[in-house]
N, C-alpha and C. Protein backbone atom coordinates (compact mmCIF):
# COMPACT_ATOMS: atom_id res chain seq x y z
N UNK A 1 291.83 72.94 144.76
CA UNK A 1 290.79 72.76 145.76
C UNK A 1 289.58 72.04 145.17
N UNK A 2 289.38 72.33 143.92
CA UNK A 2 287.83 71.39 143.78
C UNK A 2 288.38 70.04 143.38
N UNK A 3 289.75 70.12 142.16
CA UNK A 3 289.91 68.28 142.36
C UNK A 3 290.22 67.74 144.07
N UNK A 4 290.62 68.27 144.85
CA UNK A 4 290.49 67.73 146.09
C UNK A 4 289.05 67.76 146.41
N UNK A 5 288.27 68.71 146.12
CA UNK A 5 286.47 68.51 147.03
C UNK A 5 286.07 67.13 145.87
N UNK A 6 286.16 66.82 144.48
CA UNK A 6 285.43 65.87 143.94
C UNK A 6 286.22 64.72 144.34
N UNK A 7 287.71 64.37 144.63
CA UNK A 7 287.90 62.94 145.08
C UNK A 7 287.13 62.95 146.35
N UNK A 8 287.28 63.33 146.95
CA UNK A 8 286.11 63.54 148.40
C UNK A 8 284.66 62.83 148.68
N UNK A 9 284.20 63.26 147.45
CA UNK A 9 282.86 63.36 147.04
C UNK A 9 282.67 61.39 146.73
N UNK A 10 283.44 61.03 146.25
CA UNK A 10 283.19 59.42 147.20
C UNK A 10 283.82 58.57 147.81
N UNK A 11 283.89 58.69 148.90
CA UNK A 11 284.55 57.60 149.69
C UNK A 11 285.21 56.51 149.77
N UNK A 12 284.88 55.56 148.99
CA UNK A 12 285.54 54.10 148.41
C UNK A 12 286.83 54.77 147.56
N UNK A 13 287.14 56.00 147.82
CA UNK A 13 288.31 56.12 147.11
C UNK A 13 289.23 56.26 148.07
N UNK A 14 290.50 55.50 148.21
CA UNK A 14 291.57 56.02 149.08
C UNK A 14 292.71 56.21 148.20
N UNK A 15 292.76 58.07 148.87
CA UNK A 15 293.93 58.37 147.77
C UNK A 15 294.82 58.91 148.96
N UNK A 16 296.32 58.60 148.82
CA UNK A 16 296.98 59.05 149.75
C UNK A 16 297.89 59.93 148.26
N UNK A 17 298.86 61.10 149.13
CA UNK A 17 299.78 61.22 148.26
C UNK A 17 301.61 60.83 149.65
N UNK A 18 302.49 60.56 149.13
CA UNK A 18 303.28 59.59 149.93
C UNK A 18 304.35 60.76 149.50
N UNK A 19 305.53 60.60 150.51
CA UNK A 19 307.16 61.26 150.34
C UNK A 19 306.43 62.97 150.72
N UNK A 20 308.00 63.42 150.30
CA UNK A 20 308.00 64.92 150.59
C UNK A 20 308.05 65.86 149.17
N UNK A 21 307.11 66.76 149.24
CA UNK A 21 307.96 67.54 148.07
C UNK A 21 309.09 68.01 148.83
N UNK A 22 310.28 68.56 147.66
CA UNK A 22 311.51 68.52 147.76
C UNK A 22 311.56 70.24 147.97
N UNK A 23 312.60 70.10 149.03
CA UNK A 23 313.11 71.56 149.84
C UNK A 23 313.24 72.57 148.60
N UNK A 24 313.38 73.96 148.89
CA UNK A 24 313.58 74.86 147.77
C UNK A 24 311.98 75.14 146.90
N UNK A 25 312.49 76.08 146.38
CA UNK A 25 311.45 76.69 145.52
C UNK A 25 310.95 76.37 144.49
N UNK A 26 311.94 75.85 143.33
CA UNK A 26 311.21 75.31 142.28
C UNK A 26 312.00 76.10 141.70
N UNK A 27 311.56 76.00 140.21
CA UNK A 27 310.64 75.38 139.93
C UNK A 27 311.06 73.58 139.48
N UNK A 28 309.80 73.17 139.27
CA UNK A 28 310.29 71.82 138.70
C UNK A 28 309.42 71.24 137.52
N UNK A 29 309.78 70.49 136.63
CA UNK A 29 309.19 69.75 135.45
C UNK A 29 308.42 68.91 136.39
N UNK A 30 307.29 68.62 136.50
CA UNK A 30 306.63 67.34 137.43
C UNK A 30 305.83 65.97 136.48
N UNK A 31 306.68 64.86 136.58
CA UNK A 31 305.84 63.98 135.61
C UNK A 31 305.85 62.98 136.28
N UNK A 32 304.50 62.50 136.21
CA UNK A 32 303.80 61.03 136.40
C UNK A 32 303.44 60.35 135.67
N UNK A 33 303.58 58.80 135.67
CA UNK A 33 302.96 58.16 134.87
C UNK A 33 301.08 58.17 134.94
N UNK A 34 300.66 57.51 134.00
CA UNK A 34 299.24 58.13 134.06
C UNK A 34 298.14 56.71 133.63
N UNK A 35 297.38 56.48 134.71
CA UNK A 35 297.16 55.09 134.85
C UNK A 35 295.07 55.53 134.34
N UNK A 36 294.65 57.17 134.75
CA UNK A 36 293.29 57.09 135.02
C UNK A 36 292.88 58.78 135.00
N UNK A 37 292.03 59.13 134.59
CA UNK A 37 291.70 60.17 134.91
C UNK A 37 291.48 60.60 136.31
N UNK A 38 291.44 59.36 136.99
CA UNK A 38 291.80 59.32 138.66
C UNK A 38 292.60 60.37 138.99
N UNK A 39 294.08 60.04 138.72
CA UNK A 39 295.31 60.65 138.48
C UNK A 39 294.82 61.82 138.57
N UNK A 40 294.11 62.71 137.88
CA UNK A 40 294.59 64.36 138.00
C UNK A 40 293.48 64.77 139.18
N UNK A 41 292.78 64.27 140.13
CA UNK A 41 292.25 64.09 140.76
C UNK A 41 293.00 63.67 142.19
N UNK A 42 293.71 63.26 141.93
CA UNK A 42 294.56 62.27 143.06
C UNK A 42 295.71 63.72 143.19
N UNK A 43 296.57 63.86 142.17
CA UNK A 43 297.63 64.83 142.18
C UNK A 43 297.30 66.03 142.56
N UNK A 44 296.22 66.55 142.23
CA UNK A 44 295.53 68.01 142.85
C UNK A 44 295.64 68.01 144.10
N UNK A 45 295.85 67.20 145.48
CA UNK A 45 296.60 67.01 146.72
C UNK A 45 297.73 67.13 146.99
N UNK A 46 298.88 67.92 145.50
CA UNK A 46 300.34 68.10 146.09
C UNK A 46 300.02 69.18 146.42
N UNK A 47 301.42 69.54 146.80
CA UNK A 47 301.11 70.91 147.99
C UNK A 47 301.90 71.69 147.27
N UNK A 48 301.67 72.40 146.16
CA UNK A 48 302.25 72.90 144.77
C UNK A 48 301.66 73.75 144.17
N UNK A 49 301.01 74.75 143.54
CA UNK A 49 300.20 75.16 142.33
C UNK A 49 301.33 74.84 141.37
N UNK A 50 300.75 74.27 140.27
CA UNK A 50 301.65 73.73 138.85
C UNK A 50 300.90 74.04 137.91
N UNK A 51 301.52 74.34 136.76
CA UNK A 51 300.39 74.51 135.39
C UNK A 51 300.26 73.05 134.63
N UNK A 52 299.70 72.68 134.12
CA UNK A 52 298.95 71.42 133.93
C UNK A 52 299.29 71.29 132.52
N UNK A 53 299.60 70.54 131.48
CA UNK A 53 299.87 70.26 130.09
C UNK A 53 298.62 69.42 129.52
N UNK A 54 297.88 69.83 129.00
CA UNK A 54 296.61 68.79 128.68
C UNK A 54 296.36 68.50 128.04
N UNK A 55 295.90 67.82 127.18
CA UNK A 55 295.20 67.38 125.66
C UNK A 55 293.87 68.64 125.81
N UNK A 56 293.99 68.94 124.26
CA UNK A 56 292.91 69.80 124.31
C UNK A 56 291.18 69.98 124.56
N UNK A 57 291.60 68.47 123.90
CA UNK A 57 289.94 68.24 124.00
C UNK A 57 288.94 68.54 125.89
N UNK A 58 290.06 67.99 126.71
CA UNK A 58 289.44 68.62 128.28
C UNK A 58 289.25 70.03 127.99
N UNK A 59 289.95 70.99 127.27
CA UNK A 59 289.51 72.49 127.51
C UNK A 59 288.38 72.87 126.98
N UNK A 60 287.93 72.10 126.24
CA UNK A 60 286.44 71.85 125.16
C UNK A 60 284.87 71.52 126.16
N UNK A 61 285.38 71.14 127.37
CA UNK A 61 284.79 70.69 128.33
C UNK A 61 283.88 71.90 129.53
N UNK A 62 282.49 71.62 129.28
CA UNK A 62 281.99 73.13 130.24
C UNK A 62 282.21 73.52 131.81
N UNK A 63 282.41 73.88 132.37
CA UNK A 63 282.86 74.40 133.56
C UNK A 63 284.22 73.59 133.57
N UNK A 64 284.59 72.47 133.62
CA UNK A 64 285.97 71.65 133.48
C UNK A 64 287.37 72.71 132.80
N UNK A 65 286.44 73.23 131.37
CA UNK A 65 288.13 73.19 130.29
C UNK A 65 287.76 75.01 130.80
N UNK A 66 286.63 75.28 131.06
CA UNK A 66 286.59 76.59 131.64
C UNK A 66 287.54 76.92 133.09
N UNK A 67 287.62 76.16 133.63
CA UNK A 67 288.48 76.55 135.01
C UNK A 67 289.82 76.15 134.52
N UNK A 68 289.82 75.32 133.81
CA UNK A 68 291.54 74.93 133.25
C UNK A 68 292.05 76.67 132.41
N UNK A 69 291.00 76.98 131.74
CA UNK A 69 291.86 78.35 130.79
C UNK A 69 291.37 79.45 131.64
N UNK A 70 290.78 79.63 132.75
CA UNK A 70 291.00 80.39 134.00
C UNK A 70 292.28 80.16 134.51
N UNK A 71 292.88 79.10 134.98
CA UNK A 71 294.12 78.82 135.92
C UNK A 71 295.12 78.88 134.75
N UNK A 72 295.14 78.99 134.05
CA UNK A 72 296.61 78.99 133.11
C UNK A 72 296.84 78.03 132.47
N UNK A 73 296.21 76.75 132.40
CA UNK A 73 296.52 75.39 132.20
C UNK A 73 296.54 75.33 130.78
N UNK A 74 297.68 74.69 130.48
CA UNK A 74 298.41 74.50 128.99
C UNK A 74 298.04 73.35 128.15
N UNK A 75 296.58 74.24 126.76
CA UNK A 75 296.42 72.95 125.76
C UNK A 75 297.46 72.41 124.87
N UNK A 76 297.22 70.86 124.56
CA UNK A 76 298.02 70.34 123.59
C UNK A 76 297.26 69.75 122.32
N UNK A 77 297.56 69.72 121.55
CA UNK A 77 297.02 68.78 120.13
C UNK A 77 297.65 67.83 119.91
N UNK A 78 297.29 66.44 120.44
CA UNK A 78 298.27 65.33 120.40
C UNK A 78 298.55 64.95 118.81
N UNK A 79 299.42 64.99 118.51
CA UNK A 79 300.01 64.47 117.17
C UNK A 79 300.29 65.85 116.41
N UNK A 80 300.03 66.84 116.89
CA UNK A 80 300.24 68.14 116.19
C UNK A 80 301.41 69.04 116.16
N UNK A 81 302.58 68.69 116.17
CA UNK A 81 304.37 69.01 116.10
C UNK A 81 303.86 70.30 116.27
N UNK A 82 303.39 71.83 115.99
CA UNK A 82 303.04 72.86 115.91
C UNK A 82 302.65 73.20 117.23
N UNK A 83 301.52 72.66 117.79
CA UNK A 83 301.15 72.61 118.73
C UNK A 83 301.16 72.12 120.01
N UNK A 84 302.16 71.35 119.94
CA UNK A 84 303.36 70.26 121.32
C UNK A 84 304.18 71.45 121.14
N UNK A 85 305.22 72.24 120.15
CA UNK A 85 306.18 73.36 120.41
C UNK A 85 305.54 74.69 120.95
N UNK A 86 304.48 75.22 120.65
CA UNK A 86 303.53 76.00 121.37
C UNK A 86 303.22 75.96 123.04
N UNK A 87 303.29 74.38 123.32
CA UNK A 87 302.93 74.36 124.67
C UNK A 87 304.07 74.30 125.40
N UNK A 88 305.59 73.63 124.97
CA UNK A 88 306.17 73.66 125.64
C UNK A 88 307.26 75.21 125.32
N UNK A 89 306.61 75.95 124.49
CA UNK A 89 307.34 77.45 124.63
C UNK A 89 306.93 78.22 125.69
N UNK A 90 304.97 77.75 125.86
CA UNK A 90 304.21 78.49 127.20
C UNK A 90 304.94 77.89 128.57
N UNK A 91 304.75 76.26 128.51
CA UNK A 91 305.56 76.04 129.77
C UNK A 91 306.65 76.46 129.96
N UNK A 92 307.60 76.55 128.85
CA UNK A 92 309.32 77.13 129.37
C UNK A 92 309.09 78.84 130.13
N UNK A 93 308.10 79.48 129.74
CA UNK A 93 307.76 80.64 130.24
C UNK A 93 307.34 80.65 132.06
N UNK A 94 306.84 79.59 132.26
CA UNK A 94 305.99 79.71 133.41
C UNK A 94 307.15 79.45 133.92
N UNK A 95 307.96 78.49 133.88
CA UNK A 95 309.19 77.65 134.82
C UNK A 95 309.86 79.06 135.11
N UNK A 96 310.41 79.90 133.66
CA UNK A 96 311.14 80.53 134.05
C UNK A 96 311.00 81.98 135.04
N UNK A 97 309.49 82.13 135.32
CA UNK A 97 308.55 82.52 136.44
C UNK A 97 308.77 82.04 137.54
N UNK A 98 309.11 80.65 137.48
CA UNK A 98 309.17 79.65 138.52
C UNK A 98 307.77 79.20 139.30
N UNK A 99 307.12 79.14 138.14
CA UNK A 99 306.39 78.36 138.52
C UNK A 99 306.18 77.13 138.23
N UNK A 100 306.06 75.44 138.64
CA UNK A 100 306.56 74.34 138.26
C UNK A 100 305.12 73.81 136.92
N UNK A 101 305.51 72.72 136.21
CA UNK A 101 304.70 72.16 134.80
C UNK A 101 304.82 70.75 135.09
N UNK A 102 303.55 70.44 134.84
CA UNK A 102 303.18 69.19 135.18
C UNK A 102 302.56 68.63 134.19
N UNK A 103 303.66 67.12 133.43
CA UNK A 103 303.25 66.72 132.27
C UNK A 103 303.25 65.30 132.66
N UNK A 104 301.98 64.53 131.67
CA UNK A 104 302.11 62.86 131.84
C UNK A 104 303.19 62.71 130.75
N UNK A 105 304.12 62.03 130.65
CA UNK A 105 304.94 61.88 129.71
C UNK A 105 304.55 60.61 128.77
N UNK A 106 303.93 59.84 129.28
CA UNK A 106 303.12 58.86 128.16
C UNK A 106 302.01 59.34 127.34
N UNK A 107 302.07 59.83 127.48
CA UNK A 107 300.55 61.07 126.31
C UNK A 107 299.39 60.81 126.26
N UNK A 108 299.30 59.23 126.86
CA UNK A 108 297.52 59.11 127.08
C UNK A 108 297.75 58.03 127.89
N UNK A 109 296.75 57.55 128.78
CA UNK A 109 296.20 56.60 130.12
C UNK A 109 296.15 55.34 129.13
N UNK A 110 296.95 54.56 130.49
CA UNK A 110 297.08 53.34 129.54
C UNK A 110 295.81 52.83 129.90
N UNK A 111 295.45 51.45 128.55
CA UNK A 111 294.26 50.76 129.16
C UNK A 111 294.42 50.00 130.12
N UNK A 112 295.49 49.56 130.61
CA UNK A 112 295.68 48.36 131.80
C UNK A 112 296.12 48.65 132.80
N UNK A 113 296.57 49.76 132.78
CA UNK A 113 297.18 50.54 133.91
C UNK A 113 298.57 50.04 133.68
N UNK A 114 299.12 49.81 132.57
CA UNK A 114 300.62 49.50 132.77
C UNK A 114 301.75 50.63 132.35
N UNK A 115 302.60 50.35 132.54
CA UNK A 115 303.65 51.99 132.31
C UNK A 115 303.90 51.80 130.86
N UNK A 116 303.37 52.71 129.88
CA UNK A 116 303.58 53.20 128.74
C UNK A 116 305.46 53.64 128.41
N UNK A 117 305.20 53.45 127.18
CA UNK A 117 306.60 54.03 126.66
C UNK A 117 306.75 55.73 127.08
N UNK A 118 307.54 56.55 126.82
CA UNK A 118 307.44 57.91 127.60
C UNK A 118 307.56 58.61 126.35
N UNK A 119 307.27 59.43 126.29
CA UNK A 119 307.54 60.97 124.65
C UNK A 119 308.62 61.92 125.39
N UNK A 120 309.37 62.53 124.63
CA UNK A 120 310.25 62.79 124.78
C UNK A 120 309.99 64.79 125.08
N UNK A 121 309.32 65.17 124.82
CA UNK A 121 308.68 66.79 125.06
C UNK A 121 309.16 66.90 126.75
N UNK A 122 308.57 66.38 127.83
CA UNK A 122 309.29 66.63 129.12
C UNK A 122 310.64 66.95 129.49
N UNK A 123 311.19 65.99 129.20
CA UNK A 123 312.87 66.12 129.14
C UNK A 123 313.36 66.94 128.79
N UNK A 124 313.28 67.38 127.08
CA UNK A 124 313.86 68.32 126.10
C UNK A 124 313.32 69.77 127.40
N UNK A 125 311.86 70.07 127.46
CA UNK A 125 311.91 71.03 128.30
C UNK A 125 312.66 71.47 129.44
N UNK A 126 312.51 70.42 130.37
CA UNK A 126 313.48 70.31 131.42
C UNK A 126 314.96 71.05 131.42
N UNK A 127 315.21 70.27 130.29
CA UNK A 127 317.16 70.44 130.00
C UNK A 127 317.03 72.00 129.11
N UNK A 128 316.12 72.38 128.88
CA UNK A 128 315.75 73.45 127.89
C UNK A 128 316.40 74.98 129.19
N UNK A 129 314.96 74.59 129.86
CA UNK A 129 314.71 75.58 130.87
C UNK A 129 315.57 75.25 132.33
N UNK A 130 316.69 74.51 132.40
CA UNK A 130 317.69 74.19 133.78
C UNK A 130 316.92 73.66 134.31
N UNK A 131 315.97 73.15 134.43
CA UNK A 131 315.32 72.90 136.06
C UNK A 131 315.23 71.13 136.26
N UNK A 132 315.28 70.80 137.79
CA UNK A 132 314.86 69.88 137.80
C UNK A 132 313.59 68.65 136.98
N UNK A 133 313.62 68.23 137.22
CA UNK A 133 312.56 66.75 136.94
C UNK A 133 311.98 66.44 138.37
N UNK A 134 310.82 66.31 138.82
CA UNK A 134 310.07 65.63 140.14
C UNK A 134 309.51 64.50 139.55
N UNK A 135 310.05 63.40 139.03
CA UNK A 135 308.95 62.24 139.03
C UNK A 135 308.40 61.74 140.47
N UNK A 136 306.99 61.68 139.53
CA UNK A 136 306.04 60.47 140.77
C UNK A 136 305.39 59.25 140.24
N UNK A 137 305.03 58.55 141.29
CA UNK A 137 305.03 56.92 140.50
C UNK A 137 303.44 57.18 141.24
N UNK A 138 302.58 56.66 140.12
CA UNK A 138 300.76 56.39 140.48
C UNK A 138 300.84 55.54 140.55
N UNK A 139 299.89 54.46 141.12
CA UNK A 139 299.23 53.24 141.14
C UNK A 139 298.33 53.05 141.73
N UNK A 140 297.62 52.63 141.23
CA UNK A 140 295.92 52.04 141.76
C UNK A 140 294.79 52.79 141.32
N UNK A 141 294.85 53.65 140.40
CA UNK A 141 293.61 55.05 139.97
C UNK A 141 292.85 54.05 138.86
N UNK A 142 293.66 53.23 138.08
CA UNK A 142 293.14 52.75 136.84
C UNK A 142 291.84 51.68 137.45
N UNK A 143 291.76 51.42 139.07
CA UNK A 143 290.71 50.54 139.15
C UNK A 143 289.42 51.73 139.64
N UNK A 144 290.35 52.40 140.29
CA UNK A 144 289.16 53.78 140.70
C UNK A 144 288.11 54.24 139.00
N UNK A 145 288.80 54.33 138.39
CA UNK A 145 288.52 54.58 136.92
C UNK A 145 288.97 54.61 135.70
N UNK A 146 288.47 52.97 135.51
CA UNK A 146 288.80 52.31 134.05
C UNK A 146 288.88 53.23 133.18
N UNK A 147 290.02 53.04 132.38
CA UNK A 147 289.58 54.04 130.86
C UNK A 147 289.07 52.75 129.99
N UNK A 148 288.35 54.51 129.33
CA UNK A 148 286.64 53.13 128.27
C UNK A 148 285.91 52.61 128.76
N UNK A 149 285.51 52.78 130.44
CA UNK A 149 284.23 53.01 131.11
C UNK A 149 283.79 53.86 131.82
N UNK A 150 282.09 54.25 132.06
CA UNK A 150 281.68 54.94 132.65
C UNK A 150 281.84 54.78 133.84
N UNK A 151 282.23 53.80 134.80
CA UNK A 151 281.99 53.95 136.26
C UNK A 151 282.85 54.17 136.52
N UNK A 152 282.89 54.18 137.84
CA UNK A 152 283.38 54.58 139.12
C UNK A 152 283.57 53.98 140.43
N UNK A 153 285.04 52.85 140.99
CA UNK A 153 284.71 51.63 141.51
C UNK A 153 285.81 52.14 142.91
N UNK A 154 285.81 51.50 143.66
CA UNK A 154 286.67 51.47 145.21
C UNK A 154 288.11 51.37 144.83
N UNK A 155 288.74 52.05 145.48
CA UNK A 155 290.23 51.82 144.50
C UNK A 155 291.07 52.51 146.20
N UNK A 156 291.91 51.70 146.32
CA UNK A 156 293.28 52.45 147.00
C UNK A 156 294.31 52.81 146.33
N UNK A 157 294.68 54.25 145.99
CA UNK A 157 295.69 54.70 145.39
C UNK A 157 296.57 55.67 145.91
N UNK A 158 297.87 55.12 145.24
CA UNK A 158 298.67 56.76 145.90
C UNK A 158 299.86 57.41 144.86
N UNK A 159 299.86 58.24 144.78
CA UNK A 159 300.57 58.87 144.04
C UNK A 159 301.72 59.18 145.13
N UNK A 160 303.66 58.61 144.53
CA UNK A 160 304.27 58.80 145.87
C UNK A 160 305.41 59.48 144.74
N UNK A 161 305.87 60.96 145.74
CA UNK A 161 306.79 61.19 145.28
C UNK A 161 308.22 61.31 145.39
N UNK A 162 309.05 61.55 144.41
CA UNK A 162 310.10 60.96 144.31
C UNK A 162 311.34 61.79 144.21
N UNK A 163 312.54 61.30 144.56
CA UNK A 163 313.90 62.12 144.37
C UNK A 163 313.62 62.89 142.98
N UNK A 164 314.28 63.95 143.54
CA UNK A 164 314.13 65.28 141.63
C UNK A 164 315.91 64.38 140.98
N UNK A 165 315.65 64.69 140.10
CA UNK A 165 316.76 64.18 138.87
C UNK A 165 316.69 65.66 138.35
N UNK A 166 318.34 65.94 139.19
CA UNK A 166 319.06 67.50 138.34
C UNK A 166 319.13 67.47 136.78
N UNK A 167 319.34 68.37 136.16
CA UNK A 167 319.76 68.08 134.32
C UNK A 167 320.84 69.17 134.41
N UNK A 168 320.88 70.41 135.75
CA UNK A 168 322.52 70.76 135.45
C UNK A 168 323.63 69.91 134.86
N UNK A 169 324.14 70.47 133.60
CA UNK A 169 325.03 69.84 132.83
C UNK A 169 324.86 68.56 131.46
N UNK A 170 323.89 68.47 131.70
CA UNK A 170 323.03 67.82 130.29
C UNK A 170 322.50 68.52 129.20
N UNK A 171 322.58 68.14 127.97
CA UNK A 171 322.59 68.70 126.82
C UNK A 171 321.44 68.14 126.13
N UNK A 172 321.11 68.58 124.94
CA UNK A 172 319.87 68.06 124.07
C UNK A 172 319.80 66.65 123.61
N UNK A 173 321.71 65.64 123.73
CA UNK A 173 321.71 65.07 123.11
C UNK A 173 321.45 64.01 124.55
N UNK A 174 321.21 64.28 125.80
CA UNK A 174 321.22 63.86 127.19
C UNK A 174 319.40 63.47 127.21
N UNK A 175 318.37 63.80 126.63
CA UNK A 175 316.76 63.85 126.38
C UNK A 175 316.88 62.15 126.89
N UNK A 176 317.37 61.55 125.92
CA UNK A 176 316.90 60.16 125.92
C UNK A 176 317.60 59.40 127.05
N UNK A 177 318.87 59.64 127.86
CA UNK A 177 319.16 59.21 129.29
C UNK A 177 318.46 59.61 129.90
N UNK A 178 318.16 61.03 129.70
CA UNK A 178 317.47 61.77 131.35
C UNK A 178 315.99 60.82 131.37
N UNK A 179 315.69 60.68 130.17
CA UNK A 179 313.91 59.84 129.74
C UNK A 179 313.92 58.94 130.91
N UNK A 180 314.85 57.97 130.49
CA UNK A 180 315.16 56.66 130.52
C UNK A 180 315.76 56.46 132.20
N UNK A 181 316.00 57.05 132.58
CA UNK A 181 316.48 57.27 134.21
C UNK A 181 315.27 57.75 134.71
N UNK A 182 314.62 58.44 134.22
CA UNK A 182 313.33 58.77 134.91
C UNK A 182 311.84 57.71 135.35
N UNK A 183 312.00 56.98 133.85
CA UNK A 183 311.19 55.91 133.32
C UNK A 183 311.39 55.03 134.33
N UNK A 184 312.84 54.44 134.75
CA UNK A 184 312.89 53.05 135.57
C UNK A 184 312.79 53.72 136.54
N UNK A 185 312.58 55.28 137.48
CA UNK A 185 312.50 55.27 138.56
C UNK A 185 311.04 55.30 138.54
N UNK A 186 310.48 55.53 138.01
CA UNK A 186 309.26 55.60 138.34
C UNK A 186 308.11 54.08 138.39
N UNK A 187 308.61 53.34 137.35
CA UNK A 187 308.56 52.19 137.16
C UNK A 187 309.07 50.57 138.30
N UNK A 188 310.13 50.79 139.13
CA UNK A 188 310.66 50.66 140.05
C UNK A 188 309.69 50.76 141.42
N UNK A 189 308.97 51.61 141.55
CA UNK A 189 307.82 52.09 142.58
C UNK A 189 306.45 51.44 142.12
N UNK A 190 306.37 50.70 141.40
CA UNK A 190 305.08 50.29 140.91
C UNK A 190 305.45 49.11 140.85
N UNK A 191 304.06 48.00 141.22
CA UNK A 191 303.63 46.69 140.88
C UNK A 191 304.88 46.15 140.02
N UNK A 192 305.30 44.55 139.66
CA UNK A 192 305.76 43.91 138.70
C UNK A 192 304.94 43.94 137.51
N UNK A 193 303.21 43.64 137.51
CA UNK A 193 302.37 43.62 136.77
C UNK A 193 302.70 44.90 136.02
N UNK A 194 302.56 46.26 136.85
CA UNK A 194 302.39 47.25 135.93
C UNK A 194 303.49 48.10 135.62
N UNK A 195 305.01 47.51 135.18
CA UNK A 195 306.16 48.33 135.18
C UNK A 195 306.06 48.22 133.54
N UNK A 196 305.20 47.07 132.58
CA UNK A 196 305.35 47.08 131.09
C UNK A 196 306.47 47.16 130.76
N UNK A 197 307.10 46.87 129.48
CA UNK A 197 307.75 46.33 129.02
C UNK A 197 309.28 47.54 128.88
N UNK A 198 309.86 47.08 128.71
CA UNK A 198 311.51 48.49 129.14
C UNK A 198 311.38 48.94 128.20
N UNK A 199 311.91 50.41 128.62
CA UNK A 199 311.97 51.21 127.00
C UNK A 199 313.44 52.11 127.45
């Protein structure tokens, strides 16, 4: 509810979110590519409660990283092997609650808004804990808000979501198909400009 009251809060933003979430309960792995801090702003409009995977430094943040470790929301230490297995032991917990985890799988906002290579922590969870995959494809947040600037500009964006990709019957050694099927669908839904280079 409040990332929905602050996209609100200015107008020149049009954020739609597009498709259906998918019938059934959940839970699901939920990953988007990640174009803007827009993005978690924009996504706070699914019709979901999800626990959130974050870089830590937002939880460092006053009233911000305070409502994140109120709601459950899961820090990460990017580059910290210790602390990526920590978060995805908390997320395999919540799923198996059934409650769904929502990770950018590129690990940080690109500068151009183009689709980053993907890390492989989503998947492995996924196939870990049985559950689906929900990719969604962003586009247009990175003009709402540049990364590596302060403002704040008119942007039409929508975050649209997408067929779940089962992992019933996939194995550990399945991480880098399931990636890679996920990657071009999501990529596929976005601009020519911003699908970046295949991985």
């Amino acid at each position: 509810l409040v990332g929905v009251g602050i996209s609100r809060c200015f107008p020149p933003w049009r954020l739609r979110v597009q498709g259906r979430w998918p019938e059934g309960k959940g839970p699901w792995v939920v990953v988007a590519n990640h174009q803007s801090i827009l993005d978690i702003l924009m996504l706070s409009r699914l019709p979901r409660e999800m626990k959130w995977v974050a870089k830590e430094e937002l939880f460092r943040i006053p009233w911000v990283g305070w409502m994140m470790r109120l709601s459950g929301d899961i820090p990460i230490r990017r580059g910290d092997a210790e602390s990526g297995g920590e978060a995805l032991a908390t997320a395999k917990a919540y799923l198996a609650r059934g409650m769904s985890v929502m990770i950018f799988p590129e690990g940080t906002r690109s500068a151009k808004g183009t689709l980053l290579p993907f890390k492989s922590g989503a998947f492995r969870l996924a196939i870990e804990a049985g559950v689906p995959v929900l990719p969604i494809a962003v586009h247009g947040t990175a003009q709402g808000m540049p990364k590596g600037g302060p403002w704040v500009r008119p942007c039409r964006a929508y975050a649209r979501i997408l067929e779940p990709v089962p992992t019933a019957g996939r194995a550990q050694e399945d991480v880098g198909t399931l990636k890679g099927e996920v990657r071009r669908r999501i990529a596929a839904e976005l601009p020519p400009e911003e699908r970046g280079a295949a991985a």
